Amino acid sequence: GETVSLGAVSVEVVAATGETTAPEFEKLTVDDTKAEIDISDTIDKTTITLVAPDDVDENATKATYTVKVDNAPQGDLTVTVEVNGVEREVIIKDGETSTTFDIDVRVDDYYIDSDDTTVAKIVDHSGGNYEDVTYNNDDDTVVVKDDADVTNVTITATITKTTTIDVSNVDEEASYTVRAYDLDGDEVNVSKVTNTDHDGFGVSSNTSNYGGSAADSEIGSVYNNGEWSSEKLVVEFKEDVLSVDVSFAWKNSQEKAVINFYKDGVKVGETIYDYGGTDTVDDILTLQPSNGEAFDTIEFSGAINDWNYADHDYLINSIAYKEIVSESTELTNGTEEVTFTIQTSNVPDPSHYDYINTFPTAVVEVEDGEGNKTTYTIKLDDNGIGTLTIPANGSTNITATVIEVNGNFEAVNLDNASVELTVSLPETEDDSIIIDEDQTYTLTTNDFGTLGDDITKVKVETLPTNGVLLLSGVAVAAGDEVSISDIESGKLVFKPTENSDADSGFDFKVSDGTNWSADSNTTTIEIIAVADKPTATIDVTKIESSSSSEELIVKVGDKTYNISEIIANKDLYTELSGITNSTSTNKSSVVINEDMDSNDYLKTTNSDDIIVLNGDFGEQWGNAKFEGMSGNDVYVILGDIKGYNNAINDSAGDADVIYLSKSREYYVITDSSNHIVNDSGTGVDFTITQYDDNGNFVGSMRINNIEGIVFGDGSTFGSVEKVETTTTTEEYQVDFSAALTDLDGSESLTVTISNVPEGATFDTDALVNKGNGVWELTIAEGQKSVDYQDIKMTVPEGTKDVDLTITARATETNDNNDGQNYAETTDSDAVLYSSNEINSIELGTSTTNLIFTLDVSGSMNDWVRNSSGNWVTRLDIAVASIKATIEAYEDLGKTEVNLTLFNSTSNNIGWMSANDAINYLEGLSFKNIGYYNNPEYLIQYNNNNINGLSKHAGTDYRDGLKETQTVDFTGHNADTTVAYFISDGKPTENETKVDSDNDNAIKNWKSYVDANIDTLYVVGVGQGADDDYLKVVQVQDGDEVIIVRDESTLGDVLLNTVTQTITGDVSDNIYGGDGEFTIDSIVVDDVTYTKDTFPQEGIKLDGDGTFKFNFDDGTYSYSAKSSEFNEDVTKSFTVNASDEDGDKTSLEVDIKVDITPLSTGTTLSFDLADDTIDLSNINETNIKVIDLENGTKQTISLSSEDLDDLIDTQSHELIIKGDSTDEIKFDDSDNWSKSSEKTQIEGQDGEFYEYTSTSNPNISIFIDDEVKTDL
């Protein structure tokens, strides 16, 4: 019976009070009696409310309104909402109390915008089964606010340089190449338009053929036959480019240019420039890919597919571009400019700028290294990219900062909008050099650390502590700059202080031409001590003197001792010192250069020993002792015997000798009974006591088992035989000097003289014989130089080829661990020697073959005057002249003659004796075989025709020469073969066969002459003789043709050719010396001649003969006629020569002219070994040579009486040849003298000394220089 209000939606039924659970019935019966409830209706109010969202920013994608109702609708509730005047319906589902709807928010952007406001209101509804509904629109508005999206700004720097391409250089290929292509894509020439108001370059192609209207110089596009196409201009850059500044020309306001960018063949950007043009030259336009990417190729073409304007064509006035030099932020020398690229992460607000009159901008502040600031406002393109290029020379840092960007951006982030470029200062490293002392060193760029390619110069900051730097020879001062080019050219050198090994160095900086390195670097110079070469000179001059001395040689039993040699060689023996009372030696040859003091004792070896005491024996108290063991020993005491009880005991041997340096008169020898003994046999056991000049006691010694004693004056005691010897020596003056170059005290000087001849001695004790020809100079410690003049070196007679070498050694103390740090200087002087020469010309002993080829053509019968003025035929003169010539040769010796006669043919008459030839010539005559008014002459012998000779009297040189070549010399040997070719004209037949040296006839003739003829005379006789042909016949080099125009003189001319000649060569007589020798002059008859003054034709020797001399090779000749001499004579001349260092020598040459030679003298030979030859037993006479050259020892005793019987009575000369073992003894030596110079004898090997007799000056003996004599 409960009543509820209208509008209740439920009725609650509850259990009775106190019951908590429903009872469980065993059986429930339901009564169908209805219960009724009355419900009364009431009017309820319902509100629909609009709720606007909070304000949002444009970053939101939507804004959400809420519509709610305070009573859930019964069924769907449709609400009509008006949003900014536009209705929309939203539905609240049945039983729900709210719903939402979204409104779009404007697209989020980066640009500054005003706020957007949205207003909504509920204007209607349907459904919901409400009694009373109201609308709540109080919260109806939402505001979309502008947000602050950030645009990031970056700035980058690129080191660039600007290059401009225009009509002046478009054809060049530098850092760019410009190519043009026509409509078909074929490459054509780049066009150039100049001297107009629209200068520029384009494509040289005609588009009119395709319906285009572009000029044939423009870049144009056309539409033809349904297709668009365009010409293209392509610029290829060698390096990447960021942008180009282009100025177009001849482009009107409707024409469009298409620009494509490529990188490595890939398209990276495109721009169509369709802004207006001026039809002249447009303003500069910067073009670049929209993404700011670098490119290496840009392509220009006309627009296509543009139906608004059919023809697009234009020129390019200029293209300026910035080559990317480096993307590094280091500024270096050579930098021209820096390009800064400013870029926004978002493009500027497109709605704000037309990019014609309005542009977005960036403000850039540039600060240099000195703090100077400059502000630049940069236009940005529609991609938000702008560039700023400023000059830069690499001398100062540059910082560029974007401080403001104007692109209508909501927010700008400039945190990364700054870039700094720093100057890259040049750098290098320390360096070091190692050089030798006194080495001038040329510096290279490698001595200044590692230099970059940009380094242009170095600056010397500090100077070397030791030495000096020189630039082109001028000392460098601190602070001086040196270019790299000068260093590379080798102009910078370091010269250390002379003779110093102190290390050195210098500091330096390097420059790239703009900046210097921040810090100095150091080049250290390590100077290795090197011994400096000392100076050394030596000069050796042979003294024109010799001396004789007797050597002290003794013989004991079978042993021979040269005491003089032992004493001379004492310095070569092993030196003993510090002898005590029990000293022994294992050396067989020793020298003691100190006194043997009291109780000093020396035991020798068991060998043959030489003991030289270069001091006193015994001192005050005596008791010094030599104890000789087995062997034959020699004891040499050069000092005094001092004190008592000294002793020399020799235990064995049968040839032991003591030498005491003083004369015999200073010593007394007594036996065991104190009796004075003056002589003794072998095994001497005596006491020797020495006294001074006043007879005072000096010392004594006992000698036991000694065979003999030799005293300083050569006297002997005991079983000693003195061998009589005389040594002849020669002397040389030696001057030498040496000096250290380095005088700082770090070097020591030693001097040796080598190649000293065996047996040589010097007259100074400063030179010590070290053996093997080496003598060492004694030099005081610290002594830096030596200078010895006029030192006399004495050598055994016959010593040859003296060539001394001085070696000066400077040894460095520093840097000489291995002992090899020394330097040597050598100098040598070889003495220039010469030996005299004897040559002989024996007139009347020579044999001669005369070959005459005589022209007997008809012209030889012409009449001419002879020397007496009488008329004779030319043949008569020729015959008389040839006869006289034959007779002159016959006077020189046996002469044979071969005669060939020729006219147009020829005949060889054959070999004849001189007399037969003369008789034959006398039988020659001409016969006229022609007519009186036309004579023709034929040669005849004894009025008979001669076989082989033509009756035609022509002249054929070829036939005459060919016939002469048939002459056979078999059995006709002679010393000399002389040929005469005599003609009075020229060839009249076969003349072309003999007019050239290349003619076969002449070649054959020359071969024959070269093989058989010593001298060829070609003689032309008379006025008709043609020397052109005769010169061809003369085939011997250097010999002229003899032309005798005056026939009467032919005889004299031919006689002048008759001489006997000897030749010689003095170069064989000059030897030794340093380098090549030169013949300076010769002296003939007291007149001195040089090469320049000696007559080419020769001179006469004392009025006779002809003497010629060749100064270049030393050869000479002497030609003489027997008619010039009536007795034997000797012609002489002197030769003066010098070597390269000025040593001089002279030699005498004797030419003996013998007009009455006899047969060759006899040569005596002796073959018995160890033979003593007694010439008095020889019965031979006319002896010229005694030959002892058989390798055995032989001795000859000579006396003047023997020589008178043996010697060649004509020459009065005797030659003795032999070996070094042979000896000549003169029985009357006082009557003989020996020449100081040696002589060479023509025909004999070796050199000889001349010995002349004072008792018979006509006799000369020439003895081989290897043979010993007692003179």
mmCIF file of N, CA and C in Angstrom, residues 111-117 144-146:
data_model
loop_
_atom_site.group_PDB
_atom_site.id
_atom_site.type_symbol
_atom_site.label_atom_id
_atom_site.label_comp_id
_atom_site.label_asym_id
_atom_site.label_seq_id
_atom_site.Cartn_x
_atom_site.Cartn_y
_atom_site.Cartn_z
ATOM 1 N N TYR A 111 56.452 28.890 -36.720
ATOM 2 C CA TYR A 111 56.405 30.312 -36.985
ATOM 3 C C TYR A 111 55.499 31.016 -35.972
ATOM 4 N N ILE A 112 55.700 32.269 -35.812
ATOM 5 C CA ILE A 112 54.911 33.075 -34.870
ATOM 6 C C ILE A 112 53.540 33.334 -35.472
ATOM 7 N N ASP A 113 52.417 32.883 -34.711
ATOM 8 C CA ASP A 113 51.031 33.082 -35.130
ATOM 9 C C ASP A 113 50.240 33.655 -33.949
ATOM 10 N N SER A 114 49.013 34.279 -34.227
ATOM 11 C CA SER A 114 48.113 34.709 -33.155
ATOM 12 C C SER A 114 47.312 33.520 -32.636
ATOM 13 N N ASP A 115 46.692 33.655 -31.427
ATOM 14 C CA ASP A 115 45.932 32.549 -30.838
ATOM 15 C C ASP A 115 44.632 32.346 -31.602
ATOM 16 N N ASP A 116 44.187 31.093 -31.658
ATOM 17 C CA ASP A 116 42.879 30.744 -32.235
ATOM 18 C C ASP A 116 41.888 30.492 -31.094
ATOM 19 N N THR A 117 40.613 31.082 -31.128
ATOM 20 C CA THR A 117 39.580 30.899 -30.093
ATOM 21 C C THR A 117 38.403 30.130 -30.683
ATOM 22 N N VAL A 144 43.353 28.106 -28.579
ATOM 23 C CA VAL A 144 44.553 27.406 -29.102
ATOM 24 C C VAL A 144 45.680 28.447 -29.199
ATOM 25 N N LYS A 145 46.670 28.250 -28.356
ATOM 26 C CA LYS A 145 47.750 29.235 -28.268
ATOM 27 C C LYS A 145 48.949 28.831 -29.127
ATOM 28 N N ASP A 146 49.720 29.864 -29.626
ATOM 29 C CA ASP A 146 50.955 29.615 -30.392
ATOM 30 C C ASP A 146 52.004 29.064 -29.449
#
